[in-house]
Amino acid sequence: GCGCGCGCGSGGGSGCGSGSGCGYGSGSGCGCMPTCLRVCSSVCLCVSRRHRGQPAVWLRVLLLTATVMGLGSVAFHASLRYSMQLLDELPLYALALLAAAVLRARNTRTHGAQLVASLVAVAVAAALLCAPRASQVHGAARVFMAVSFGLAFVYVLTAGSVSAKEVDARRGGSDARILFALSSFSFVGAIAAWIVDMVACETLRDLPAGLPYPQLHALGWHLGTGAGLYFLFCMLLLHQHEVLDRLPATVVWPAGIIPKVLVRNHHRD
């Protein structure tokens, strides 16, 4: 299989190289489906059929963007072509910017921050898709994407922590902080797995006692980011209902694993 490094800061560079047997291989697609499926299912899991609580429009945009990212990830892992890599990276980039914008405007019903984030994501996508890969425009767009993606990710972690505290301060308990902590740990674990898979590629493919290759990219990165996104969406939905909509909501944990956000009463305070 081909080891190929993706991510917004990779510049499209390869990992261990074609034929190395590390990373993910062409035609595998095994690591990206959990991301797509988990995020697609979040609407059903977060919103009960028995209640009228619905995600706000920008939360739905986030869910749609995450679904597109999952499909793009499938296309990239199945082909290992740079054009398909962009279909994986650009939705991920847009998702980070939009999540930061949603958190920035979490206590208002304005759309300015979300629209700006959308325009920036579209501009970067246009530059990367239209400019030749070897051009200065393409290179500058990748640098800008890497830097702004990192800043957006840090802001999501920072503002997400504040958002969780706002929810718990209004409704009592620690559900929002637990959701955010699970999201943060999932993202950090996913990034760690991705880095280890890239850095220790040769070591991982030659483990002692005949141990199999651990598939850290598929099981760590994709499942980790899928879980992180799911927990984050649940926390954002809880904030929307409790803080912005003034709708009392509760968090249940079917089987003690997957959280589910339910609106108890659709009448506002």
Short mmCIF file of N, CA and C in Angstrom, two decimals, residues 91-259:
data_model
loop_
_atom_site.label_atom_id
_atom_site.label_comp_id
_atom_site.label_asym_id
_atom_site.label_seq_id
_atom_site.Cartn_x
_atom_site.Cartn_y
_atom_site.Cartn_z
N PRO A 91 -12.97 20.16 2.85
CA PRO A 91 -14.09 20.12 3.79
C PRO A 91 -13.64 20.12 5.25
N LEU A 92 -12.51 19.45 5.53
CA LEU A 92 -11.98 19.48 6.89
C LEU A 92 -11.61 20.90 7.30
N TYR A 93 -11.00 21.62 6.37
CA TYR A 93 -10.63 23.02 6.63
C TYR A 93 -11.88 23.87 6.85
N ALA A 94 -12.86 23.70 5.97
CA ALA A 94 -14.11 24.46 6.13
C ALA A 94 -14.79 24.11 7.44
N LEU A 95 -14.74 22.85 7.83
CA LEU A 95 -15.35 22.42 9.09
C LEU A 95 -14.72 23.12 10.28
N ALA A 96 -13.39 23.24 10.28
CA ALA A 96 -12.69 23.90 11.38
C ALA A 96 -13.07 25.38 11.44
N LEU A 97 -13.08 26.06 10.28
CA LEU A 97 -13.44 27.48 10.27
C LEU A 97 -14.88 27.70 10.71
N LEU A 98 -15.79 26.87 10.21
CA LEU A 98 -17.20 27.03 10.57
C LEU A 98 -17.46 26.72 12.04
N ALA A 99 -16.77 25.70 12.56
CA ALA A 99 -16.94 25.38 13.98
C ALA A 99 -16.47 26.55 14.85
N ALA A 100 -15.34 27.16 14.47
CA ALA A 100 -14.86 28.32 15.20
C ALA A 100 -15.85 29.48 15.11
N ALA A 101 -16.42 29.68 13.92
CA ALA A 101 -17.39 30.77 13.74
C ALA A 101 -18.66 30.52 14.52
N VAL A 102 -19.14 29.28 14.53
CA VAL A 102 -20.35 28.94 15.29
C VAL A 102 -20.11 29.20 16.77
N LEU A 103 -18.95 28.83 17.28
CA LEU A 103 -18.65 29.09 18.69
C LEU A 103 -18.49 30.58 18.95
N ARG A 104 -17.95 31.31 17.99
CA ARG A 104 -17.80 32.76 18.16
C ARG A 104 -19.16 33.44 18.30
N ALA A 105 -20.15 32.96 17.57
CA ALA A 105 -21.49 33.57 17.58
C ALA A 105 -22.49 32.71 18.34
N ARG A 106 -22.03 31.92 19.28
CA ARG A 106 -22.89 30.94 19.93
C ARG A 106 -24.03 31.55 20.74
N ASN A 107 -23.86 32.78 21.23
CA ASN A 107 -24.89 33.40 22.07
C ASN A 107 -25.73 34.42 21.33
N THR A 108 -25.63 34.43 20.02
CA THR A 108 -26.42 35.36 19.20
C THR A 108 -27.07 34.60 18.05
N ARG A 109 -27.97 35.28 17.37
CA ARG A 109 -28.61 34.70 16.18
C ARG A 109 -28.10 35.38 14.92
N THR A 110 -26.95 36.01 14.98
CA THR A 110 -26.36 36.65 13.81
C THR A 110 -25.60 35.61 12.99
N HIS A 111 -25.29 35.99 11.75
CA HIS A 111 -24.65 35.04 10.84
C HIS A 111 -23.35 35.59 10.25
N GLY A 112 -22.89 36.73 10.74
CA GLY A 112 -21.72 37.37 10.15
C GLY A 112 -20.46 36.51 10.20
N ALA A 113 -20.13 35.99 11.38
CA ALA A 113 -18.91 35.20 11.52
C ALA A 113 -18.96 33.95 10.66
N GLN A 114 -20.11 33.30 10.59
CA GLN A 114 -20.24 32.09 9.80
C GLN A 114 -20.09 32.38 8.30
N LEU A 115 -20.65 33.51 7.86
CA LEU A 115 -20.53 33.88 6.45
C LEU A 115 -19.09 34.21 6.08
N VAL A 116 -18.39 34.92 6.96
CA VAL A 116 -16.97 35.22 6.71
C VAL A 116 -16.16 33.95 6.62
N ALA A 117 -16.39 33.03 7.56
CA ALA A 117 -15.68 31.75 7.54
C ALA A 117 -15.96 30.99 6.24
N SER A 118 -17.20 31.02 5.80
CA SER A 118 -17.56 30.33 4.56
C SER A 118 -16.85 30.94 3.36
N LEU A 119 -16.80 32.27 3.31
CA LEU A 119 -16.13 32.95 2.20
C LEU A 119 -14.64 32.64 2.17
N VAL A 120 -14.01 32.62 3.35
CA VAL A 120 -12.59 32.30 3.41
C VAL A 120 -12.35 30.87 2.92
N ALA A 121 -13.18 29.95 3.36
CA ALA A 121 -13.03 28.55 2.94
C ALA A 121 -13.21 28.41 1.43
N VAL A 122 -14.19 29.13 0.87
CA VAL A 122 -14.42 29.08 -0.57
C VAL A 122 -13.24 29.68 -1.33
N ALA A 123 -12.69 30.79 -0.83
CA ALA A 123 -11.55 31.43 -1.50
C ALA A 123 -10.33 30.51 -1.51
N VAL A 124 -10.04 29.87 -0.38
CA VAL A 124 -8.90 28.95 -0.31
C VAL A 124 -9.13 27.77 -1.24
N ALA A 125 -10.35 27.24 -1.24
CA ALA A 125 -10.66 26.12 -2.12
C ALA A 125 -10.48 26.50 -3.58
N ALA A 126 -10.93 27.70 -3.96
CA ALA A 126 -10.79 28.15 -5.34
C ALA A 126 -9.32 28.26 -5.73
N ALA A 127 -8.50 28.80 -4.83
CA ALA A 127 -7.07 28.94 -5.11
C ALA A 127 -6.40 27.58 -5.30
N LEU A 128 -6.72 26.63 -4.45
CA LEU A 128 -6.08 25.32 -4.52
C LEU A 128 -6.58 24.49 -5.70
N LEU A 129 -7.84 24.64 -6.04
CA LEU A 129 -8.40 23.85 -7.12
C LEU A 129 -8.08 24.42 -8.49
N CYS A 130 -7.92 25.74 -8.57
CA CYS A 130 -7.73 26.39 -9.87
C CYS A 130 -6.27 26.64 -10.22
N ALA A 131 -5.45 26.94 -9.22
CA ALA A 131 -4.05 27.23 -9.49
C ALA A 131 -3.24 25.95 -9.64
N PRO A 132 -2.28 25.90 -10.56
CA PRO A 132 -1.42 24.71 -10.70
C PRO A 132 -0.73 24.38 -9.39
N ARG A 133 -0.50 23.11 -9.15
CA ARG A 133 0.05 22.68 -7.87
C ARG A 133 1.43 23.28 -7.61
N ALA A 134 2.22 23.49 -8.67
CA ALA A 134 3.58 24.01 -8.50
C ALA A 134 3.63 25.53 -8.46
N SER A 135 2.49 26.20 -8.58
CA SER A 135 2.49 27.67 -8.64
C SER A 135 2.64 28.29 -7.26
N GLN A 136 3.04 29.55 -7.23
CA GLN A 136 3.18 30.28 -5.97
C GLN A 136 1.82 30.50 -5.32
N VAL A 137 0.80 30.71 -6.12
CA VAL A 137 -0.55 30.90 -5.57
C VAL A 137 -0.99 29.67 -4.81
N HIS A 138 -0.77 28.50 -5.40
CA HIS A 138 -1.15 27.25 -4.74
C HIS A 138 -0.36 27.06 -3.45
N GLY A 139 0.94 27.33 -3.52
CA GLY A 139 1.76 27.18 -2.32
C GLY A 139 1.36 28.14 -1.21
N ALA A 140 1.08 29.39 -1.60
CA ALA A 140 0.67 30.37 -0.60
C ALA A 140 -0.68 30.01 0.02
N ALA A 141 -1.57 29.47 -0.80
CA ALA A 141 -2.88 29.06 -0.29
C ALA A 141 -2.73 27.91 0.71
N ARG A 142 -1.81 26.99 0.45
CA ARG A 142 -1.61 25.88 1.39
C ARG A 142 -1.03 26.39 2.71
N VAL A 143 -0.11 27.33 2.63
CA VAL A 143 0.46 27.89 3.86
C VAL A 143 -0.63 28.60 4.66
N PHE A 144 -1.43 29.41 3.98
CA PHE A 144 -2.52 30.11 4.65
C PHE A 144 -3.50 29.13 5.27
N MET A 145 -3.81 28.05 4.54
CA MET A 145 -4.75 27.06 5.06
C MET A 145 -4.20 26.38 6.30
N ALA A 146 -2.90 26.06 6.27
CA ALA A 146 -2.30 25.37 7.43
C ALA A 146 -2.33 26.26 8.66
N VAL A 147 -1.96 27.53 8.49
CA VAL A 147 -1.91 28.44 9.64
C VAL A 147 -3.31 28.73 10.17
N SER A 148 -4.23 29.06 9.28
CA SER A 148 -5.59 29.40 9.73
C SER A 148 -6.31 28.18 10.30
N PHE A 149 -6.02 26.99 9.76
CA PHE A 149 -6.60 25.78 10.32
C PHE A 149 -6.13 25.57 11.76
N GLY A 150 -4.83 25.76 12.00
CA GLY A 150 -4.31 25.61 13.35
C GLY A 150 -4.92 26.61 14.32
N LEU A 151 -5.05 27.84 13.87
CA LEU A 151 -5.64 28.87 14.73
C LEU A 151 -7.11 28.55 15.02
N ALA A 152 -7.84 28.10 14.00
CA ALA A 152 -9.25 27.76 14.19
C ALA A 152 -9.39 26.60 15.16
N PHE A 153 -8.51 25.61 15.06
CA PHE A 153 -8.58 24.44 15.95
C PHE A 153 -8.33 24.86 17.40
N VAL A 154 -7.34 25.72 17.60
CA VAL A 154 -7.06 26.20 18.96
C VAL A 154 -8.25 27.00 19.49
N TYR A 155 -8.86 27.81 18.63
CA TYR A 155 -10.03 28.60 19.07
C TYR A 155 -11.19 27.69 19.43
N VAL A 156 -11.41 26.63 18.64
CA VAL A 156 -12.50 25.69 18.95
C VAL A 156 -12.30 25.08 20.32
N LEU A 157 -11.07 24.68 20.63
CA LEU A 157 -10.80 24.10 21.94
C LEU A 157 -11.01 25.11 23.06
N THR A 158 -10.57 26.35 22.83
CA THR A 158 -10.70 27.38 23.85
C THR A 158 -12.15 27.80 24.05
N ALA A 159 -12.81 28.19 22.95
CA ALA A 159 -14.20 28.64 23.04
C ALA A 159 -15.13 27.49 23.42
N GLY A 160 -14.79 26.28 23.00
CA GLY A 160 -15.61 25.13 23.37
C GLY A 160 -15.62 24.90 24.87
N SER A 161 -14.47 25.10 25.50
CA SER A 161 -14.40 24.96 26.96
C SER A 161 -15.29 26.00 27.64
N VAL A 162 -15.25 27.24 27.15
CA VAL A 162 -16.09 28.29 27.71
C VAL A 162 -17.57 27.99 27.47
N SER A 163 -17.88 27.51 26.27
CA SER A 163 -19.26 27.18 25.94
C SER A 163 -19.81 26.09 26.86
N ALA A 164 -19.00 25.09 27.13
CA ALA A 164 -19.45 24.01 28.02
C ALA A 164 -19.74 24.54 29.42
N LYS A 165 -18.91 25.44 29.90
CA LYS A 165 -19.14 26.02 31.22
C LYS A 165 -20.42 26.84 31.25
N GLU A 166 -20.72 27.55 30.15
CA GLU A 166 -21.95 28.33 30.08
C GLU A 166 -23.18 27.42 30.20
N VAL A 167 -23.13 26.29 29.53
CA VAL A 167 -24.26 25.37 29.57
C VAL A 167 -24.46 24.83 30.98
N ASP A 168 -23.38 24.35 31.58
CA ASP A 168 -23.50 23.76 32.91
C ASP A 168 -23.88 24.79 33.96
N ALA A 169 -23.46 26.05 33.76
CA ALA A 169 -23.83 27.10 34.70
C ALA A 169 -25.33 27.37 34.64
N ARG A 170 -25.94 27.21 33.49
CA ARG A 170 -27.37 27.47 33.35
C ARG A 170 -28.21 26.30 33.86
N ARG A 171 -27.81 25.09 33.52
CA ARG A 171 -28.66 23.93 33.81
C ARG A 171 -28.18 23.10 34.98
N GLY A 172 -26.99 23.38 35.48
CA GLY A 172 -26.44 22.55 36.55
C GLY A 172 -25.85 21.26 35.99
N GLY A 173 -25.14 20.55 36.83
CA GLY A 173 -24.52 19.31 36.38
C GLY A 173 -23.24 19.56 35.62
N SER A 174 -22.77 18.53 34.95
CA SER A 174 -21.49 18.63 34.22
C SER A 174 -21.56 17.96 32.87
N ASP A 175 -22.77 17.81 32.30
CA ASP A 175 -22.90 17.11 31.02
C ASP A 175 -22.10 17.77 29.91
N ALA A 176 -22.20 19.09 29.81
CA ALA A 176 -21.52 19.79 28.72
C ALA A 176 -20.00 19.68 28.87
N ARG A 177 -19.50 19.81 30.07
CA ARG A 177 -18.06 19.69 30.28
C ARG A 177 -17.57 18.27 29.99
N ILE A 178 -18.39 17.28 30.31
CA ILE A 178 -18.02 15.90 29.99
C ILE A 178 -17.97 15.70 28.48
N LEU A 179 -18.98 16.21 27.78
CA LEU A 179 -18.99 16.10 26.32
C LEU A 179 -17.78 16.78 25.70
N PHE A 180 -17.46 17.98 26.20
CA PHE A 180 -16.33 18.69 25.63
C PHE A 180 -15.01 17.99 25.97
N ALA A 181 -14.89 17.46 27.18
CA ALA A 181 -13.67 16.74 27.55
C ALA A 181 -13.49 15.51 26.66
N LEU A 182 -14.57 14.78 26.41
CA LEU A 182 -14.49 13.61 25.53
C LEU A 182 -14.10 14.01 24.12
N SER A 183 -14.65 15.14 23.66
CA SER A 183 -14.30 15.64 22.33
C SER A 183 -12.82 16.00 22.26
N SER A 184 -12.33 16.71 23.26
CA SER A 184 -10.93 17.13 23.27
C SER A 184 -9.99 15.94 23.32
N PHE A 185 -10.27 14.98 24.21
CA PHE A 185 -9.42 13.79 24.32
C PHE A 185 -9.43 13.00 23.01
N SER A 186 -10.59 12.93 22.37
CA SER A 186 -10.68 12.19 21.11
C SER A 186 -9.83 12.85 20.03
N PHE A 187 -9.91 14.18 19.93
CA PHE A 187 -9.12 14.90 18.93
C PHE A 187 -7.61 14.77 19.21
N VAL A 188 -7.22 14.94 20.45
CA VAL A 188 -5.80 14.85 20.81
C VAL A 188 -5.28 13.43 20.54
N GLY A 189 -6.07 12.43 20.92
CA GLY A 189 -5.66 11.05 20.67
C GLY A 189 -5.56 10.76 19.18
N ALA A 190 -6.50 11.31 18.40
CA ALA A 190 -6.46 11.10 16.95
C ALA A 190 -5.22 11.73 16.33
N ILE A 191 -4.89 12.94 16.76
CA ILE A 191 -3.69 13.61 16.24
C ILE A 191 -2.44 12.85 16.62
N ALA A 192 -2.38 12.37 17.87
CA ALA A 192 -1.22 11.59 18.33
C ALA A 192 -1.07 10.32 17.49
N ALA A 193 -2.19 9.64 17.22
CA ALA A 193 -2.13 8.42 16.42
C ALA A 193 -1.64 8.71 15.01
N TRP A 194 -2.10 9.82 14.44
CA TRP A 194 -1.69 10.20 13.09
C TRP A 194 -0.20 10.49 13.04
N ILE A 195 0.31 11.21 14.04
CA ILE A 195 1.73 11.56 14.08
C ILE A 195 2.59 10.30 14.25
N VAL A 196 2.20 9.44 15.19
CA VAL A 196 2.97 8.21 15.42
C VAL A 196 2.97 7.34 14.17
N ASP A 197 1.83 7.24 13.50
CA ASP A 197 1.74 6.44 12.30
C ASP A 197 2.67 6.96 11.20
N MET A 198 2.83 8.28 11.13
CA MET A 198 3.70 8.87 10.12
C MET A 198 5.18 8.76 10.50
N VAL A 199 5.49 9.06 11.76
CA VAL A 199 6.88 9.12 12.19
C VAL A 199 7.48 7.72 12.36
N ALA A 200 6.71 6.80 12.93
CA ALA A 200 7.23 5.46 13.23
C ALA A 200 6.72 4.42 12.24
N CYS A 201 6.57 4.84 11.01
CA CYS A 201 5.98 3.96 10.00
C CYS A 201 6.76 2.66 9.85
N GLU A 202 8.07 2.75 9.65
CA GLU A 202 8.88 1.55 9.42
C GLU A 202 8.89 0.64 10.65
N THR A 203 8.91 1.22 11.83
CA THR A 203 8.90 0.42 13.05
C THR A 203 7.58 -0.32 13.21
N LEU A 204 6.48 0.35 12.93
CA LEU A 204 5.16 -0.24 13.11
C LEU A 204 4.90 -1.39 12.14
N ARG A 205 5.53 -1.35 10.98
CA ARG A 205 5.29 -2.43 10.01
C ARG A 205 6.20 -3.63 10.25
N ASP A 206 7.05 -3.53 11.27
CA ASP A 206 7.96 -4.63 11.58
C ASP A 206 7.97 -4.87 13.09
N LEU A 207 6.79 -5.06 13.66
CA LEU A 207 6.66 -5.27 15.10
C LEU A 207 7.13 -6.68 15.49
N PRO A 208 7.62 -6.83 16.73
CA PRO A 208 8.09 -8.15 17.16
C PRO A 208 6.95 -9.14 17.34
N ALA A 209 7.32 -10.41 17.44
CA ALA A 209 6.39 -11.51 17.69
C ALA A 209 5.30 -11.63 16.63
N GLY A 210 5.59 -11.09 15.44
CA GLY A 210 4.64 -11.21 14.36
C GLY A 210 3.37 -10.40 14.53
N LEU A 211 3.44 -9.37 15.38
CA LEU A 211 2.25 -8.54 15.61
C LEU A 211 1.86 -7.81 14.33
N PRO A 212 0.58 -7.68 14.05
CA PRO A 212 0.15 -7.03 12.81
C PRO A 212 0.34 -5.51 12.89
N TYR A 213 0.35 -4.90 11.73
CA TYR A 213 0.41 -3.44 11.66
C TYR A 213 -0.83 -2.87 12.37
N PRO A 214 -0.65 -1.93 13.31
CA PRO A 214 -1.77 -1.51 14.18
C PRO A 214 -2.81 -0.61 13.53
N GLN A 215 -2.59 -0.16 12.28
CA GLN A 215 -3.58 0.68 11.60
C GLN A 215 -3.96 1.91 12.43
N LEU A 216 -2.93 2.62 12.92
CA LEU A 216 -3.20 3.80 13.74
C LEU A 216 -3.91 4.89 12.95
N HIS A 217 -3.64 4.97 11.67
CA HIS A 217 -4.32 6.00 10.88
C HIS A 217 -5.82 5.71 10.79
N ALA A 218 -6.15 4.46 10.47
CA ALA A 218 -7.57 4.12 10.32
C ALA A 218 -8.28 4.12 11.66
N LEU A 219 -7.72 3.40 12.63
CA LEU A 219 -8.41 3.22 13.91
C LEU A 219 -8.21 4.40 14.85
N GLY A 220 -7.04 5.04 14.78
CA GLY A 220 -6.77 6.17 15.67
C GLY A 220 -7.27 7.48 15.11
N TRP A 221 -6.80 7.83 13.91
CA TRP A 221 -7.15 9.13 13.33
C TRP A 221 -8.62 9.20 12.96
N HIS A 222 -9.10 8.26 12.17
CA HIS A 222 -10.46 8.36 11.65
C HIS A 222 -11.51 8.12 12.73
N LEU A 223 -11.34 7.09 13.52
CA LEU A 223 -12.31 6.87 14.60
C LEU A 223 -12.21 7.97 15.65
N GLY A 224 -10.99 8.42 15.93
CA GLY A 224 -10.80 9.48 16.92
C GLY A 224 -11.45 10.79 16.51
N THR A 225 -11.21 11.20 15.26
CA THR A 225 -11.82 12.46 14.80
C THR A 225 -13.34 12.31 14.67
N GLY A 226 -13.81 11.10 14.26
CA GLY A 226 -15.25 10.89 14.20
C GLY A 226 -15.90 11.03 15.56
N ALA A 227 -15.27 10.43 16.57
CA ALA A 227 -15.80 10.55 17.93
C ALA A 227 -15.71 11.99 18.43
N GLY A 228 -14.58 12.64 18.15
CA GLY A 228 -14.42 14.03 18.59
C GLY A 228 -15.48 14.94 18.00
N LEU A 229 -15.77 14.77 16.70
CA LEU A 229 -16.80 15.57 16.06
C LEU A 229 -18.17 15.29 16.65
N TYR A 230 -18.45 14.03 16.91
CA TYR A 230 -19.76 13.67 17.46
C TYR A 230 -19.98 14.31 18.83
N PHE A 231 -19.00 14.17 19.73
CA PHE A 231 -19.13 14.76 21.05
C PHE A 231 -19.23 16.29 20.97
N LEU A 232 -18.47 16.89 20.05
CA LEU A 232 -18.53 18.35 19.89
C LEU A 232 -19.90 18.79 19.40
N PHE A 233 -20.47 18.07 18.42
CA PHE A 233 -21.80 18.41 17.93
C PHE A 233 -22.84 18.30 19.03
N CYS A 234 -22.73 17.26 19.85
CA CYS A 234 -23.68 17.11 20.96
C CYS A 234 -23.58 18.29 21.93
N MET A 235 -22.36 18.71 22.22
CA MET A 235 -22.18 19.84 23.13
C MET A 235 -22.74 21.13 22.53
N LEU A 236 -22.49 21.35 21.22
CA LEU A 236 -23.01 22.54 20.56
C LEU A 236 -24.53 22.53 20.52
N LEU A 237 -25.11 21.35 20.30
CA LEU A 237 -26.57 21.26 20.28
C LEU A 237 -27.15 21.51 21.67
N LEU A 238 -26.48 21.00 22.69
CA LEU A 238 -26.92 21.25 24.06
C LEU A 238 -26.85 22.74 24.39
N HIS A 239 -25.78 23.40 23.93
CA HIS A 239 -25.65 24.85 24.16
C HIS A 239 -26.75 25.60 23.43
N GLN A 240 -27.04 25.21 22.20
CA GLN A 240 -28.09 25.88 21.44
C GLN A 240 -29.43 25.81 22.18
N HIS A 241 -29.80 24.62 22.62
CA HIS A 241 -31.10 24.44 23.25
C HIS A 241 -31.17 25.14 24.62
N GLU A 242 -30.16 24.93 25.43
CA GLU A 242 -30.21 25.43 26.81
C GLU A 242 -29.94 26.93 26.91
N VAL A 243 -28.94 27.42 26.21
CA VAL A 243 -28.50 28.81 26.39
C VAL A 243 -29.19 29.74 25.41
N LEU A 244 -29.23 29.37 24.13
CA LEU A 244 -29.78 30.27 23.12
C LEU A 244 -31.29 30.14 22.99
N ASP A 245 -31.80 28.92 22.90
CA ASP A 245 -33.24 28.71 22.71
C ASP A 245 -34.03 28.68 24.01
N ARG A 246 -33.32 28.54 25.14
CA ARG A 246 -33.97 28.42 26.45
C ARG A 246 -34.92 27.22 26.49
N LEU A 247 -34.49 26.13 25.88
CA LEU A 247 -35.26 24.89 25.89
C LEU A 247 -34.55 23.89 26.81
N PRO A 248 -35.22 23.46 27.88
CA PRO A 248 -34.56 22.49 28.76
C PRO A 248 -34.27 21.19 28.03
N ALA A 249 -33.03 20.77 28.10
CA ALA A 249 -32.61 19.55 27.41
C ALA A 249 -31.92 18.62 28.40
N THR A 250 -31.84 17.38 28.02
CA THR A 250 -31.16 16.40 28.86
C THR A 250 -30.24 15.56 28.00
N VAL A 251 -29.24 14.97 28.63
CA VAL A 251 -28.30 14.11 27.93
C VAL A 251 -28.43 12.71 28.51
N VAL A 252 -28.73 11.77 27.65
CA VAL A 252 -28.79 10.36 28.06
C VAL A 252 -27.67 9.61 27.36
N TRP A 253 -27.29 8.49 27.97
CA TRP A 253 -26.17 7.71 27.46
C TRP A 253 -26.62 6.28 27.22
N PRO A 254 -27.25 5.98 26.09
CA PRO A 254 -27.62 4.60 25.79
C PRO A 254 -26.39 3.68 25.82
N ALA A 255 -26.49 2.61 26.56
CA ALA A 255 -25.39 1.65 26.73
C ALA A 255 -24.19 2.29 27.41
N GLY A 256 -24.35 3.52 27.93
CA GLY A 256 -23.27 4.18 28.63
C GLY A 256 -22.13 4.61 27.75
N ILE A 257 -22.34 4.66 26.43
CA ILE A 257 -21.25 4.97 25.50
C ILE A 257 -21.55 6.18 24.63
N ILE A 258 -22.69 6.16 23.96
CA ILE A 258 -23.01 7.19 22.97
C ILE A 258 -24.02 8.17 23.55
N PRO A 259 -23.65 9.44 23.70
CA PRO A 259 -24.59 10.42 24.26
C PRO A 259 -25.69 10.78 23.27
#
